Short mmCIF file of C-alpha atoms in Angstrom, two decimals:
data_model
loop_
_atom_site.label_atom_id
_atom_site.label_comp_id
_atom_site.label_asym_id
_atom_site.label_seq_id
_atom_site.Cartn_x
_atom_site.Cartn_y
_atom_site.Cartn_z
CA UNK A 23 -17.18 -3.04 79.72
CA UNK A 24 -20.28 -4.85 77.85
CA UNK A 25 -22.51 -5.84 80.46
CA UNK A 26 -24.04 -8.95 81.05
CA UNK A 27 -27.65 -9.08 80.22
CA UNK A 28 -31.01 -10.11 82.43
CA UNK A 29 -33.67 -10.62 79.81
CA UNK A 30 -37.56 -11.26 80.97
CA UNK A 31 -39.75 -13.13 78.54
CA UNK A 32 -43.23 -13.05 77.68
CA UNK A 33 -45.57 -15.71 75.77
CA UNK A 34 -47.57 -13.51 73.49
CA UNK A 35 -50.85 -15.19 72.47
CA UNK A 36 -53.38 -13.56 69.92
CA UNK A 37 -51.70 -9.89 71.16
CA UNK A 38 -51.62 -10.49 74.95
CA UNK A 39 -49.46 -11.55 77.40
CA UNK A 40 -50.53 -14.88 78.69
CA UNK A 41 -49.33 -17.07 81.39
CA UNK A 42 -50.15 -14.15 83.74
CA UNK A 43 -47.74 -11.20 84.88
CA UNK A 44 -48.79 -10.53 88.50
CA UNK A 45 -47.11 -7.12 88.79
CA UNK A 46 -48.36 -4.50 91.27
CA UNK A 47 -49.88 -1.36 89.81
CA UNK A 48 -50.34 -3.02 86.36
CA UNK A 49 -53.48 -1.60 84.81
CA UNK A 50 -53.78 -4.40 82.94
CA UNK A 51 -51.56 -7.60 83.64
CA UNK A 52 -52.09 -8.51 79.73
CA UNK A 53 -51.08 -5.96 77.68
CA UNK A 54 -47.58 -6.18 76.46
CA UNK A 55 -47.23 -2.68 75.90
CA UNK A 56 -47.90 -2.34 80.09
CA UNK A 57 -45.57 -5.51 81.13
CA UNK A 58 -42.60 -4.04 79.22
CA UNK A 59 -42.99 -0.95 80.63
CA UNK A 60 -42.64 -2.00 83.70
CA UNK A 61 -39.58 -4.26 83.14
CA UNK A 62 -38.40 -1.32 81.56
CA UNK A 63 -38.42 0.84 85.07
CA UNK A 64 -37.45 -2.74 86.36
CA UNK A 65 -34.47 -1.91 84.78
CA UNK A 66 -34.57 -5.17 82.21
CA UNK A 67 -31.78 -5.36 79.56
CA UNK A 68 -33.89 -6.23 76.86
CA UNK A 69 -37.08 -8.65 76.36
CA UNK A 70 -37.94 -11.70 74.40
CA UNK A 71 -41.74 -11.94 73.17
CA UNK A 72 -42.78 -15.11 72.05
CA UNK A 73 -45.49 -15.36 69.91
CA UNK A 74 -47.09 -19.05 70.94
CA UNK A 75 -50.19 -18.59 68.84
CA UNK A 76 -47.72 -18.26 65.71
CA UNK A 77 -51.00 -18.55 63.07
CA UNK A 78 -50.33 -16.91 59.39
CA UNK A 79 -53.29 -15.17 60.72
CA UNK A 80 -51.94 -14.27 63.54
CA UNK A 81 -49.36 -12.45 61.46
CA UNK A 82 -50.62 -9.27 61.38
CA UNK A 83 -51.88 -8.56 64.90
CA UNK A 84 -47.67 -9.45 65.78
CA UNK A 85 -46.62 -6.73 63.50
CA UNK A 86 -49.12 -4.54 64.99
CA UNK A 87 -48.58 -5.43 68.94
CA UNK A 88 -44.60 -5.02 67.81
CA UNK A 89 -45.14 -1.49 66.60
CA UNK A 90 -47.22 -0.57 69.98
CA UNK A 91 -44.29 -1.57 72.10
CA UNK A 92 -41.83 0.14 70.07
CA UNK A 93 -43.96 3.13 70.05
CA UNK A 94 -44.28 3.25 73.78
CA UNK A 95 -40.78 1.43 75.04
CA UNK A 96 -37.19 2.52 74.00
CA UNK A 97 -35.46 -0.15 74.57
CA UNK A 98 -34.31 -3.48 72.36
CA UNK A 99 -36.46 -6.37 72.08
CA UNK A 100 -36.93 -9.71 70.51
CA UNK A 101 -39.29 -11.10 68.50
CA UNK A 102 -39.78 -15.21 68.10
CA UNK A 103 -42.59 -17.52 67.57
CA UNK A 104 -43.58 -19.30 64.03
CA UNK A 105 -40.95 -16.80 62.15
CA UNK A 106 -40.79 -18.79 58.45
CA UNK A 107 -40.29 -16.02 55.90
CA UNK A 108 -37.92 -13.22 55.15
CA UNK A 109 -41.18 -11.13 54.83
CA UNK A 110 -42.13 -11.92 58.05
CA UNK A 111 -38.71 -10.71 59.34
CA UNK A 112 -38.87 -7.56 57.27
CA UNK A 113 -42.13 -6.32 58.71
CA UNK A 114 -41.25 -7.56 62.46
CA UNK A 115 -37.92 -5.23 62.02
CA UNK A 116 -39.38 -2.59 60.40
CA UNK A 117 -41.97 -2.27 62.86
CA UNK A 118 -39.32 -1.89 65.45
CA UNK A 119 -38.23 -4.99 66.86
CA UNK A 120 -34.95 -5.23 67.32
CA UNK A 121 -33.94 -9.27 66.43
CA UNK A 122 -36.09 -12.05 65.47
CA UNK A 123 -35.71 -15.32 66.87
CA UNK A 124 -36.14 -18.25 64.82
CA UNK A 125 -36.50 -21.60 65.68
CA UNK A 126 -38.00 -24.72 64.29
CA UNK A 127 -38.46 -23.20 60.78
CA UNK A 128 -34.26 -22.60 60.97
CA UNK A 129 -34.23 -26.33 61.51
CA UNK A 130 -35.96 -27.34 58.61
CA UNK A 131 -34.50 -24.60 56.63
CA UNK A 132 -31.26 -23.64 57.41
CA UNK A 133 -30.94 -21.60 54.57
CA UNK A 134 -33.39 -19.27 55.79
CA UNK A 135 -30.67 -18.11 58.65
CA UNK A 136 -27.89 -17.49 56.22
CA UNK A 137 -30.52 -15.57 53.77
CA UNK A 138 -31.82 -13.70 56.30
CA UNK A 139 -28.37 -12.74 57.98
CA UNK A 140 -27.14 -11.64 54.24
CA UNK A 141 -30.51 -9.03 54.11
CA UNK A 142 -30.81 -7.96 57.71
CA UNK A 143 -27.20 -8.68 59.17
CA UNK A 144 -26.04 -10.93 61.52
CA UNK A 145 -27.01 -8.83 64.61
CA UNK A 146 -30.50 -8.68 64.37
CA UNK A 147 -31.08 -12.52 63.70
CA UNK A 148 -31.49 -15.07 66.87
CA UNK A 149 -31.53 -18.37 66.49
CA UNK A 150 -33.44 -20.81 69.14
CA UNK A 151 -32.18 -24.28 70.41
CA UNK A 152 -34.83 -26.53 72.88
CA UNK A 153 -31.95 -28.99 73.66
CA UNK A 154 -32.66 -31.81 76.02
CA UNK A 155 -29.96 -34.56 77.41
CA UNK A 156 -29.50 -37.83 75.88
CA UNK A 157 -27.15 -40.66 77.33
CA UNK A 158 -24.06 -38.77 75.67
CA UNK A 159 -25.24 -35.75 73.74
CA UNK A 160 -27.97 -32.88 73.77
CA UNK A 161 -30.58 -33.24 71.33
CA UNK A 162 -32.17 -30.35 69.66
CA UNK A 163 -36.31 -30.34 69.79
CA UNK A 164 -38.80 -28.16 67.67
CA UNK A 165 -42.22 -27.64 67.43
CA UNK A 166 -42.17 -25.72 71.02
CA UNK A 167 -40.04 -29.17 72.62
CA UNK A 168 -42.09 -31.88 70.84
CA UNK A 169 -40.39 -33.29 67.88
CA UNK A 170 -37.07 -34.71 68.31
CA UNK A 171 -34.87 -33.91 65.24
CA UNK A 172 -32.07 -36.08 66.18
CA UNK A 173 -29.75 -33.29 65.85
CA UNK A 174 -26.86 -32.65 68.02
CA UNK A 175 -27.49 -29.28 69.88
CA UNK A 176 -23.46 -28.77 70.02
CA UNK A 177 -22.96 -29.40 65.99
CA UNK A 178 -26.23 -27.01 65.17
CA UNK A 179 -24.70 -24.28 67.33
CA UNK A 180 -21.96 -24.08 65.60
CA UNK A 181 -23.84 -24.76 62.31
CA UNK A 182 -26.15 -21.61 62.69
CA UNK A 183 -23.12 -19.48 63.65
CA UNK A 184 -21.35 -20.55 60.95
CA UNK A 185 -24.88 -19.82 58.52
CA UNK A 186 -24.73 -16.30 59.92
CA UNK A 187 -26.72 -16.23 62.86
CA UNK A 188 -26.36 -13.10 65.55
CA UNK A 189 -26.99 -14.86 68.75
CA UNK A 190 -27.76 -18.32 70.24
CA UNK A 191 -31.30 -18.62 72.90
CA UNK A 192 -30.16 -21.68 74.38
CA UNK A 193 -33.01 -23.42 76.47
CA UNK A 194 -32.90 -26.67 78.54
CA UNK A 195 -35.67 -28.68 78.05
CA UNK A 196 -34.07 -30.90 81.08
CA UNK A 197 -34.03 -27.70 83.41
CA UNK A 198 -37.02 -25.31 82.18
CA UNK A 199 -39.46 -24.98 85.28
CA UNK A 200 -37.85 -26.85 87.56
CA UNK A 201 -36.04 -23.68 89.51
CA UNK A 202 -32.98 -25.99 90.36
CA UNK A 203 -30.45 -23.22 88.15
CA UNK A 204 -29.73 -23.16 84.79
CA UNK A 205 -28.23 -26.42 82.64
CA UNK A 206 -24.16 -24.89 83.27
CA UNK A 207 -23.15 -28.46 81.56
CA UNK A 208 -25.37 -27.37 78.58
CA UNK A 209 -24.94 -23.81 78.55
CA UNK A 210 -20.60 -24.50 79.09
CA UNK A 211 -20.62 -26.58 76.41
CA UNK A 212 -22.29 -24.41 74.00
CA UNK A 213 -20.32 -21.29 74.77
CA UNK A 214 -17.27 -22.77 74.35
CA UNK A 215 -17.80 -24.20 71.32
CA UNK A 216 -19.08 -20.56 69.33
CA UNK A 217 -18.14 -17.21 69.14
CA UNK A 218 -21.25 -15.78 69.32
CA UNK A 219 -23.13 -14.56 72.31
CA UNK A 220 -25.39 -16.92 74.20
CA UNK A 221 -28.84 -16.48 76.10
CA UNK A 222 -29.30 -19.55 78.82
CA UNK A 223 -32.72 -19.65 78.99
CA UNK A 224 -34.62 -22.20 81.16
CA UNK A 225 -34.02 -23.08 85.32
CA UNK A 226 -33.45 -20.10 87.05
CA UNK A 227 -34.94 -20.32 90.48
CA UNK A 228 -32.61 -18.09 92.70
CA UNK A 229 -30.25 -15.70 92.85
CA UNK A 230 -26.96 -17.86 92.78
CA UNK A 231 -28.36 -19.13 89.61
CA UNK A 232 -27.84 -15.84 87.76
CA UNK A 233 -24.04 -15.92 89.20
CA UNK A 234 -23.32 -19.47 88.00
CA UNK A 235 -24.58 -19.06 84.92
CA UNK A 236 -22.26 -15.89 83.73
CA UNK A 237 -19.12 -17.07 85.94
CA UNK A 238 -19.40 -20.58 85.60
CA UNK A 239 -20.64 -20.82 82.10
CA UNK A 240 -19.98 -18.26 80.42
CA UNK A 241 -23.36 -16.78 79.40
CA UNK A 242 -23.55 -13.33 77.61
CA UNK A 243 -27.00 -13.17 79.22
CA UNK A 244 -29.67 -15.00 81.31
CA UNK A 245 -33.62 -15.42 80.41
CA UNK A 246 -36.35 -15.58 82.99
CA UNK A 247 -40.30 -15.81 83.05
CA UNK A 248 -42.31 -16.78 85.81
CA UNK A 249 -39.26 -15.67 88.48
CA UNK A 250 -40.11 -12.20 87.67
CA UNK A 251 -43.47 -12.20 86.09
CA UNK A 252 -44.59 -13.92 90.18
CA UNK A 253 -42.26 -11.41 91.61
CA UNK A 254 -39.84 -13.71 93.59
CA UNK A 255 -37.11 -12.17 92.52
CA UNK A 256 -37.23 -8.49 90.87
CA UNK A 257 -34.87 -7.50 88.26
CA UNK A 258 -33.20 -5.37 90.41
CA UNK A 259 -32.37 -8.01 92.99
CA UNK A 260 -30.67 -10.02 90.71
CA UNK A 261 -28.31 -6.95 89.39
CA UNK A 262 -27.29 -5.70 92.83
CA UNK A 263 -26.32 -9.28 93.91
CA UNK A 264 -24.80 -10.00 91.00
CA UNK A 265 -22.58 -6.61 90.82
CA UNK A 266 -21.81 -7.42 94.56
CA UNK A 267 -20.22 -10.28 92.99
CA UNK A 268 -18.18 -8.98 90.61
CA UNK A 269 -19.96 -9.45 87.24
CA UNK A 270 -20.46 -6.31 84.69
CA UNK A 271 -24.27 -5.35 85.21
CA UNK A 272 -26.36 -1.95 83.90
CA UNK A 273 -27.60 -0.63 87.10
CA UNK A 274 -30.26 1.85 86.15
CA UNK B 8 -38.82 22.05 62.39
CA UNK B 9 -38.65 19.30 59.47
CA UNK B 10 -36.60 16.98 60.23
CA UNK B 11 -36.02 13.76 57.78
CA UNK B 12 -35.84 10.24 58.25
CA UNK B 13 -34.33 8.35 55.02
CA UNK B 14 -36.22 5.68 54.16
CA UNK B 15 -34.07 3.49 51.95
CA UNK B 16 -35.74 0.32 53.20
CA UNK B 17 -32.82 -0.67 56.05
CA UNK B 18 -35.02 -1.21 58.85
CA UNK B 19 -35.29 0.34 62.56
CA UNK B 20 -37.32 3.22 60.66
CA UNK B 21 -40.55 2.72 63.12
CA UNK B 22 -37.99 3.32 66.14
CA UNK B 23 -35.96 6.27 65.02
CA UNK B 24 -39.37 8.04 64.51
CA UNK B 25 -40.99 7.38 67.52
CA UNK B 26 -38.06 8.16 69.66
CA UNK B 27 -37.92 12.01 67.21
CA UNK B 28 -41.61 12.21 68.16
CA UNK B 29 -41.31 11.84 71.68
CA UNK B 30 -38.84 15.06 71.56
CA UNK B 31 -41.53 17.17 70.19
CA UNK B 32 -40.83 16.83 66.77
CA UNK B 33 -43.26 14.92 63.74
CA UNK B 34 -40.54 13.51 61.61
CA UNK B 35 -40.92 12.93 57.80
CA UNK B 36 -40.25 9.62 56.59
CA UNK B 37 -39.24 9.77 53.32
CA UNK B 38 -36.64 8.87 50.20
CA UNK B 39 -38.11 11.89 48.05
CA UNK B 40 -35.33 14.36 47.27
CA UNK B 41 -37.74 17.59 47.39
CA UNK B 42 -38.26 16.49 50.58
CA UNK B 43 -34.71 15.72 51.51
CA UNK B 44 -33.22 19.22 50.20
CA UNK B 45 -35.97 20.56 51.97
CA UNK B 46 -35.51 19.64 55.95
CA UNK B 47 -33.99 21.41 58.38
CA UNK B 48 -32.21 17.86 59.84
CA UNK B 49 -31.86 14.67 58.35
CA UNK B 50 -31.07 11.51 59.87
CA UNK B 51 -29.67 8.01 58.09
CA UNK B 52 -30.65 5.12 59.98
CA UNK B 53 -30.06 1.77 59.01
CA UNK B 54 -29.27 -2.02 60.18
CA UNK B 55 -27.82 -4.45 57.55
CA UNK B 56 -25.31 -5.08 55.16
CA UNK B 57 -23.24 -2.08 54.03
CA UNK B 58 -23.21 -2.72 50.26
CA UNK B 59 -27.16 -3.45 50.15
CA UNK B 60 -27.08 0.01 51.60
CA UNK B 61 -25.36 1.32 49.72
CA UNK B 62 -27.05 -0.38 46.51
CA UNK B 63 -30.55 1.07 47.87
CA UNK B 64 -29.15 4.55 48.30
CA UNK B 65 -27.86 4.28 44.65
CA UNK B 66 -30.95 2.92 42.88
CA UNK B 67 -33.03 5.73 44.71
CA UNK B 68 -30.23 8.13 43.46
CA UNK B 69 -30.22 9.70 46.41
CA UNK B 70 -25.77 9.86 46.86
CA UNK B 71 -25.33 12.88 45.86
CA UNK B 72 -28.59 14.17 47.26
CA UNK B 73 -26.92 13.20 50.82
CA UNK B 74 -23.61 14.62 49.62
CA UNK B 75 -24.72 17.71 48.91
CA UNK B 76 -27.23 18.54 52.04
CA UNK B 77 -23.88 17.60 54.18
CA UNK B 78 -21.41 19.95 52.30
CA UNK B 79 -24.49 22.61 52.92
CA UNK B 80 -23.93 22.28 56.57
CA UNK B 81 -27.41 20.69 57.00
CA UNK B 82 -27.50 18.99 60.51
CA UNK B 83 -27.17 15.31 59.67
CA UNK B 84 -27.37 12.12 61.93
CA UNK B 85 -26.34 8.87 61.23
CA UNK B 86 -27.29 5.90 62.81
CA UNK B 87 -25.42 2.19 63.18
CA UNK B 88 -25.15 1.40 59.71
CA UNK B 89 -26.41 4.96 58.85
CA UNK B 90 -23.11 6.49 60.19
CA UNK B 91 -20.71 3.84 59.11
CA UNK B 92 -21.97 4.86 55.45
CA UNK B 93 -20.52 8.23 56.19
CA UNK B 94 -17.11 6.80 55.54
CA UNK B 95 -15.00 5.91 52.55
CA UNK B 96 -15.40 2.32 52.79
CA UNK B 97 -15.92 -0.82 54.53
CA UNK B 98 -14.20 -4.06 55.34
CA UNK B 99 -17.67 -5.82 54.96
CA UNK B 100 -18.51 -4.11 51.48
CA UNK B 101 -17.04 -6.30 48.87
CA UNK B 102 -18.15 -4.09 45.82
CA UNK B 103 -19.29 -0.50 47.34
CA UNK B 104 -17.55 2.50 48.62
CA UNK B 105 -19.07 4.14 51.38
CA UNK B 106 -20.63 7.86 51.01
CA UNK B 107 -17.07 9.24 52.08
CA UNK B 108 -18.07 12.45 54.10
CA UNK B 109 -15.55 11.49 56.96
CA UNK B 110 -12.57 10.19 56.21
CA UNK B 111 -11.07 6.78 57.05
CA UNK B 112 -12.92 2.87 57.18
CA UNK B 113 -15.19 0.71 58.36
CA UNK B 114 -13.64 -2.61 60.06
CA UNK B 115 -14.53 -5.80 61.45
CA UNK B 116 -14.00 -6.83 65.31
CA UNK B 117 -11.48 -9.13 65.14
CA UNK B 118 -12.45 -12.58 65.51
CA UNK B 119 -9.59 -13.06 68.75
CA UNK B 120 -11.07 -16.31 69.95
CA UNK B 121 -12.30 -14.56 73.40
CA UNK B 122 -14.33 -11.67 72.10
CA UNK B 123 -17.86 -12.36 70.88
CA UNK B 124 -19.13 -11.01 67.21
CA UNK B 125 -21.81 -9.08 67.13
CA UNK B 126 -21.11 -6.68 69.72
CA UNK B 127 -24.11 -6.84 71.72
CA UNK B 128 -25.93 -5.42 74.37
CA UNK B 129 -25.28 -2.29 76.74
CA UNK B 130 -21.92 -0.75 76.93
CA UNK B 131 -19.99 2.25 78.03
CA UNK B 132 -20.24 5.72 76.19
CA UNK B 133 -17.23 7.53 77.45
CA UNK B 134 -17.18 11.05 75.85
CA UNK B 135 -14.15 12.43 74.74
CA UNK B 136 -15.08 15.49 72.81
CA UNK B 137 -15.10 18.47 75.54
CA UNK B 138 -17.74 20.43 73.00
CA UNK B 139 -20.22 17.93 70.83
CA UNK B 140 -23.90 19.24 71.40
CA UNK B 141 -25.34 15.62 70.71
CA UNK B 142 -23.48 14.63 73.73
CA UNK B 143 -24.09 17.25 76.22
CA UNK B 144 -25.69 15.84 79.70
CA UNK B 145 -24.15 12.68 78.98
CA UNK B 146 -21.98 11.64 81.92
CA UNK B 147 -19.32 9.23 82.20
CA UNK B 148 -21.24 6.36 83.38
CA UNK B 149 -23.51 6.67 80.53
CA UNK B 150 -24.14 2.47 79.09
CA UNK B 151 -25.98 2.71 75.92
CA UNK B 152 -27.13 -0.32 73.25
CA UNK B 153 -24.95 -1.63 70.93
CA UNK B 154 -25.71 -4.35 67.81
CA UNK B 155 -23.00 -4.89 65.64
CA UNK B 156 -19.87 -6.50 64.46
CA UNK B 157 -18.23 -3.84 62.35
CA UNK B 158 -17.23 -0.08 63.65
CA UNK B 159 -15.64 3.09 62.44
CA UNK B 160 -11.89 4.11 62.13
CA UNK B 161 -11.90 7.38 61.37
CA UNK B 162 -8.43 8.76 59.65
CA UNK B 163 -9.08 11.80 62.01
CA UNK B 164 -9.17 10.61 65.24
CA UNK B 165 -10.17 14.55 65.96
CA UNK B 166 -13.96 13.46 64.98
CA UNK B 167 -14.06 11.16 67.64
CA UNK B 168 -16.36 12.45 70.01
CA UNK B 169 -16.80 9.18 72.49
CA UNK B 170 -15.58 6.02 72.67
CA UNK B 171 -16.05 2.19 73.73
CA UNK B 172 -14.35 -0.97 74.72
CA UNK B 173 -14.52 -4.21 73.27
CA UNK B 174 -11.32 -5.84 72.80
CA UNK B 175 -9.88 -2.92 72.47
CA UNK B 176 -11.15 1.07 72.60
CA UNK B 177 -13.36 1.73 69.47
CA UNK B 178 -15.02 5.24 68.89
CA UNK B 179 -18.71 4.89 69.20
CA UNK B 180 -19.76 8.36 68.54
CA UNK B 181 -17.93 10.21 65.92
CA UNK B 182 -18.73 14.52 65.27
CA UNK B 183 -17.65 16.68 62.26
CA UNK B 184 -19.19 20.13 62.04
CA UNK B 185 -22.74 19.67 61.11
CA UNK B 186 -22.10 15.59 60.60
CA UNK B 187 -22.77 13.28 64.02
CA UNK B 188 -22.28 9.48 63.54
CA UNK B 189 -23.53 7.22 66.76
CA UNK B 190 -22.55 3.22 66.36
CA UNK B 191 -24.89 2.34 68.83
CA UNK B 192 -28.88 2.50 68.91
CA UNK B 193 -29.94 5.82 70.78
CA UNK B 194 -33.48 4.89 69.96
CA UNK B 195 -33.23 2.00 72.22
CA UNK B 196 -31.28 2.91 74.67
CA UNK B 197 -33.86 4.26 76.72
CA UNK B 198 -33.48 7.48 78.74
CA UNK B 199 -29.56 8.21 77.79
CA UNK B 200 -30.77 7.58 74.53
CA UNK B 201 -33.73 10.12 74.10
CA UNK B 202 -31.85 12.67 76.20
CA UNK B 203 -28.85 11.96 72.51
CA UNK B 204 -31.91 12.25 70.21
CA UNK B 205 -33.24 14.89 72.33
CA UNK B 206 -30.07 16.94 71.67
CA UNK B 207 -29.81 16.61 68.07
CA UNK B 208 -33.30 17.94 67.82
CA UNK B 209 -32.29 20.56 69.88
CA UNK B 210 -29.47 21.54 67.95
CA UNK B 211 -29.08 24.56 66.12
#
């Protein structure tokens, strides 16, 4: 049975992890290479690196980090942060990423999802929504959740799976940091609507959060950050609890 | 040991390598037929669309080179797209037929309104083949990484060496003689993974 998936993510800036990973026995609490390794023996499903720096300059220094993690880490991983080009995409997979994740460039360019779908295939491209609630409607955000596009998160989901994409990482602006669980209204509405698998991203604060958000919402997997980068709940918490509870989890 | 990595400009080339080096063995990456006729292994990896594959492999001529290194009984891996190429053809290839080493097609998940396309993330490897090397020291509660929407039918359901289940049982790992074919990404499927790779370098 394909088992649900508990994803940790990491802001990436200039080839570090920032935002701080206070891990135990980390030699050094910013180097990706170290932080996915130990999400790795975490037992972590797979991991989302965003790049927030996301410079043309900048470039170069993600294809490198990317190849040092894929060197060192056998296990699937995504890539997101600035991601405009099909060359951009090429070297990011070739150095070993598994997916990309594209976000406000997809919005201004759809095309760029169905062109990049027809090169790499479907699987390997991930496309971000930032959605946030409006009086009847979620609106999708870019520019890391400060431009409003006026687009309806609900119609672009099902836009970008129809253009091809792989996979849908679905934050809530509304719920992101606040710990209260993740947006199940959001998440619900989005997973019924495609046929694609979904990543609810944004909320997460305990462990009935995880539960709600596979059982009540559908969700083929559930992002975290600070919950595990602080410790306060470890990967392996959230996998015995939730297989206690009846939902399909890789116990490693 | 040489053992050869196609390079046909697919992807996931980075991945495959490292996880071959971490066995012991410095792989050659290459789409040079010298090099090719010359390993002792060769592996096809790949990610993509199966009739730009197939395109690449035919504008760096390198069909028949395949062809004939698996009809010499070279040991040959293919990977995700790399071992759906192995067969005749594909339901996503509108124009291309596949390299047609193992009999039988390539097909699409169907799109039942429940199941989710791609296929992604960890799943079962249940082995079914009581003597394929590749798999030995793989249990039966081995979960392994897959990414994909389409997956093999072989005509010969004796090459089936393990199987999945999405909607429905699909064979994940398929073995002929010197030919092994794994759906799923061994390279990042972390320790069950290696220990696949591990085997296939072992392999004699």
């Amino acid at each position: 049975m394909l088992s649900k998936r508990i994803i940790p993510c990491l802001d990436i800036k200039e080839g570090r992890v920032v935002k701080g990973v206070k891990f135990l026995g980390l030699r050094d609490a910013g180097d990706p290479v170290e932080v996915a390794r130990a999400y790795d023996q975490q037992g972590a499903d797979e991991l989302v690196f965003l790049d927030i720096t996301a410079s043309f300059e900048n470039r170069k220094t993600l294809v490198e980090l990317v190849e040092k993690i894929a060197s060192n880490i056998f296990m699937p991983f995504t890539v997101g942060g600035g991601i405009g080009e099909i060359q951009d995409i090429r070297n990011l997979l070739n150095a070993g990423a598994e997916k990309v994740s594209l976000n406000t460039q997809a919005v201004k360019f759809p095309e760029l999802i169905s062109a990049a779908a027809k090169r790499f295939g479907s699987q390997c491209i991930v496309v971000a929504i930032d959605a946030k609630k409006q009086i009847d409607h979620w609106e999708v955000f870019i520019n890391g959740g400060r431009t409003p596009t006026g687009i309806n998160a609900e119609v672009w989901a099902e836009k970008v799976a129809r253009l091809g994409a792989g996979e849908i990482l679905l934050t809530s602006m509304d719920c992101d940091g606040t710990k209260d669980g993740y947006d199940l209204e959001l998440t619900q509405a989005i997973t019924q609507k495609i046929n694609i698998p979904v990543i609810a991203s944004g909320g997460a604060g305990c462990l009935e959060d995880f539960y709600n958000v596979f059982a009540k919402a559908n969700a083929d997997a559930a992002l975290a950050a600070s919950l595990f980068h602080y410790q306060e709940l470890s990967i392996k918490q959230v996998k015995s609890y939730l297989k206690e509870r009846g939902v399909a989890v890789r116990l490693t | 040991m040489k053992i050869v990595i196609i390079d046909y400009g697919m992807g996931n080339i980075h991945s495959v390598a490292k996880s071959i080096q971490v066995c012991g063995v410095q792989p050659i990456i290459t789409n040079k037929k010298n090099e090719i006729n010359s390993a002792d292994k060769i592996i096809l990896p790949g990610v993509g669309a199966f009739d730009d594959a197939m395109v690449e492999l035919k504008k760096l001529d390198l069909i028949s080179v395949i062809q004939q290194q698996i009809n010499g009984k070279k040991p040959f891996l293919g990977i995700c797209l790399g071992m759906q190429l192995l067969l005749e053809s594909s339901q996503e290839a509108k124009i291309n037929q596949g390299l047609g080493i193992l009999k039988g097609q390539v097909v699409k998940f169907s799109s039942r309104q429940d199941l989710k396309v791609p296929h992604m993330g960890w799943n079962d490897c249940k082995v079914v083949a009581k003597d394929c090397f590749l798999l030995s020291g793989i249990s039966g509660q081995a979960q392994v990484y897959f990414c994909h929407s389409y997956y093999p039918e072989p005509a010969d359901k004796s090459v089936i060496a393990a199987t999945s289940s999405y909607g429905g049982e699909f064979s994940c790992v398929l073995h002929q003689d010197n030919v092994y074919g794994v759906q799923f990404h061994p390279e990042k499927s972390q320790a069950i993974g290696l220990k696949i790779i591990k085997n296939f370098v072992q392999l004699c």
